[in-house]
């Protein structure tokens, strides 16, 4: 008899978490499981990529508020949830000032708003054998869904996440199991929450080399480029965490050394766009550091670049780095805490110092040492990156 599984996510906007979810759903065993997908807000380019075997549940209007602006909540008449958002914002601001958080109050605000909103939103009518909360914060699945077993997913480095850890621990502790995407992510999580160690198990992000190579064959053009352009590409949300400000400074530094033929392209969107555009203008890099915006299919850009760079301040396990490997690209990543779980330095990529100087020096080296780039390409080309067997670990937890 098939088990009934619920998987939840906030929306299907373009992002690493959403992309990894789509990859998992494409290879899920639907002969053994009925899968309902609870999307809090039915928005995003990835909505069209959900496999037909998945039952996408109708949107629950009150669930849609979590990623909306306060003004939008007011216009739509979500007054109780609007009040919760405003109070959460005020408390989070005070807490962040007290804790002197570098990234501000955003994450704590999300925690508080999700926690207290759960008192005002309805519960899904159906009960499940398994409920999986795929995106943090996990309060809604923890508090509102009826299931025999609950699983929450870790996607990031918890030693770097500026949140209220006590509040967070109480939510995680409501789950029977916690799925982690890499050994390094597990270590960082357990370092913060040692009491949850026995609940954590490893399920790496599912990759589909066949699909990635197929999608990479689409024809695209890089703006402002010609046959002499050295094309660098990065993919990710426009946020402080992704380190694109470091990339801008690195490119400015490279230009001061005479590298006028480099164009750095960013595929992604997000709330940090204004700050990045301001920095681009400050250095006069409008025609050299180019924000391409949202792309449902980033793979032709990865395939067409000369170097893939992940300049992040921290990551869990960046899906795009593995995708760049699948497409046989030379890769440069910064030395964020989990970097060694993705790249073996000078074997399948380069790990550089987490600074604009470190990024600049590594790019300079890779441009000058063409043989090094060639060796990285050879190493990444033709490797078997398919890992659908990772789902057996999830099935085992579900079945036991």
mmCIF file with all atom_site columns, N, CA and C in Angstrom, residues 48 134 154 162 166 184 196 243-244 294 298 328-329 331 396:
data_model
loop_
_atom_site.group_PDB
_atom_site.id
_atom_site.type_symbol
_atom_site.label_atom_id
_atom_site.label_alt_id
_atom_site.label_comp_id
_atom_site.label_asym_id
_atom_site.label_entity_id
_atom_site.label_seq_id
_atom_site.pdbx_PDB_ins_code
_atom_site.Cartn_x
_atom_site.Cartn_y
_atom_site.Cartn_z
_atom_site.occupancy
_atom_site.B_iso_or_equiv
_atom_site.pdbx_formal_charge
_atom_site.auth_seq_id
_atom_site.auth_comp_id
_atom_site.auth_asym_id
_atom_site.auth_atom_id
_atom_site.pdbx_PDB_model_num
ATOM 1  N N  . UNK A 1 48  ? 6.082  25.537 -13.367 1.00 0.00 ? 48  UNK A N  1
ATOM 2  C CA . UNK A 1 48  ? 5.861  24.767 -14.594 1.00 0.00 ? 48  UNK A CA 1
ATOM 3  C C  . UNK A 1 48  ? 6.737  23.525 -14.693 1.00 0.00 ? 48  UNK A C  1
ATOM 4  N N  . UNK A 1 134 ? 10.544 21.282 3.517   1.00 0.00 ? 134 UNK A N  1
ATOM 5  C CA . UNK A 1 134 ? 11.751 21.351 2.697   1.00 0.00 ? 134 UNK A CA 1
ATOM 6  C C  . UNK A 1 134 ? 12.493 22.678 2.824   1.00 0.00 ? 134 UNK A C  1
ATOM 7  N N  . UNK A 1 154 ? 17.832 20.567 6.159   1.00 0.00 ? 154 UNK A N  1
ATOM 8  C CA . UNK A 1 154 ? 18.861 21.597 6.378   1.00 0.00 ? 154 UNK A CA 1
ATOM 9  C C  . UNK A 1 154 ? 19.531 21.875 5.036   1.00 0.00 ? 154 UNK A C  1
ATOM 10 N N  . UNK A 1 162 ? 22.526 34.000 11.240  1.00 0.00 ? 162 UNK A N  1
ATOM 11 C CA . UNK A 1 162 ? 22.276 34.888 12.377  1.00 0.00 ? 162 UNK A CA 1
ATOM 12 C C  . UNK A 1 162 ? 20.797 34.843 12.752  1.00 0.00 ? 162 UNK A C  1
ATOM 13 N N  . UNK A 1 166 ? 17.715 29.531 20.176  1.00 0.00 ? 166 UNK A N  1
ATOM 14 C CA . UNK A 1 166 ? 16.820 28.869 21.129  1.00 0.00 ? 166 UNK A CA 1
ATOM 15 C C  . UNK A 1 166 ? 15.450 28.651 20.496  1.00 0.00 ? 166 UNK A C  1
ATOM 16 N N  . UNK A 1 184 ? 29.491 18.401 5.790   1.00 0.00 ? 184 UNK A N  1
ATOM 17 C CA . UNK A 1 184 ? 29.912 19.679 6.377   1.00 0.00 ? 184 UNK A CA 1
ATOM 18 C C  . UNK A 1 184 ? 28.726 20.444 6.951   1.00 0.00 ? 184 UNK A C  1
ATOM 19 N N  . UNK A 1 196 ? 20.508 17.522 18.922  1.00 0.00 ? 196 UNK A N  1
ATOM 20 C CA . UNK A 1 196 ? 19.710 17.000 17.806  1.00 0.00 ? 196 UNK A CA 1
ATOM 21 C C  . UNK A 1 196 ? 20.499 16.017 16.936  1.00 0.00 ? 196 UNK A C  1
ATOM 22 N N  . UNK A 1 243 ? 27.978 37.097 -1.762  1.00 0.00 ? 243 UNK A N  1
ATOM 23 C CA . UNK A 1 243 ? 29.288 37.715 -1.971  1.00 0.00 ? 243 UNK A CA 1
ATOM 24 C C  . UNK A 1 243 ? 29.493 38.392 -3.316  1.00 0.00 ? 243 UNK A C  1
ATOM 25 N N  . UNK A 1 244 ? 28.408 38.796 -3.977  1.00 0.00 ? 244 UNK A N  1
ATOM 26 C CA . UNK A 1 244 ? 28.572 39.434 -5.282  1.00 0.00 ? 244 UNK A CA 1
ATOM 27 C C  . UNK A 1 244 ? 29.213 40.818 -5.173  1.00 0.00 ? 244 UNK A C  1
ATOM 28 N N  . UNK A 1 294 ? 16.612 37.142 -13.581 1.00 0.00 ? 294 UNK A N  1
ATOM 29 C CA . UNK A 1 294 ? 16.081 35.787 -13.451 1.00 0.00 ? 294 UNK A CA 1
ATOM 30 C C  . UNK A 1 294 ? 16.265 35.002 -14.746 1.00 0.00 ? 294 UNK A C  1
ATOM 31 N N  . UNK A 1 298 ? 19.490 28.445 -16.332 1.00 0.00 ? 298 UNK A N  1
ATOM 32 C CA . UNK A 1 298 ? 20.822 29.083 -16.298 1.00 0.00 ? 298 UNK A CA 1
ATOM 33 C C  . UNK A 1 298 ? 21.903 28.272 -17.011 1.00 0.00 ? 298 UNK A C  1
ATOM 34 N N  . UNK A 1 328 ? 31.265 20.561 -17.185 1.00 0.00 ? 328 UNK A N  1
ATOM 35 C CA . UNK A 1 328 ? 32.687 20.518 -17.526 1.00 0.00 ? 328 UNK A CA 1
ATOM 36 C C  . UNK A 1 328 ? 33.394 21.852 -17.489 1.00 0.00 ? 328 UNK A C  1
ATOM 37 N N  . UNK A 1 329 ? 33.076 22.703 -16.503 1.00 0.00 ? 329 UNK A N  1
ATOM 38 C CA . UNK A 1 329 ? 33.671 24.040 -16.429 1.00 0.00 ? 329 UNK A CA 1
ATOM 39 C C  . UNK A 1 329 ? 34.787 24.099 -15.385 1.00 0.00 ? 329 UNK A C  1
ATOM 40 N N  . UNK A 1 331 ? 36.200 25.807 -12.170 1.00 0.00 ? 331 UNK A N  1
ATOM 41 C CA . UNK A 1 331 ? 35.391 26.384 -11.093 1.00 0.00 ? 331 UNK A CA 1
ATOM 42 C C  . UNK A 1 331 ? 36.293 27.026 -10.043 1.00 0.00 ? 331 UNK A C  1
ATOM 43 N N  . UNK A 1 396 ? 14.468 4.833  3.257   1.00 0.00 ? 396 UNK A N  1
ATOM 44 C CA . UNK A 1 396 ? 14.743 3.996  4.428   1.00 0.00 ? 396 UNK A CA 1
ATOM 45 C C  . UNK A 1 396 ? 14.192 4.626  5.697   1.00 0.00 ? 396 UNK A C  1
#
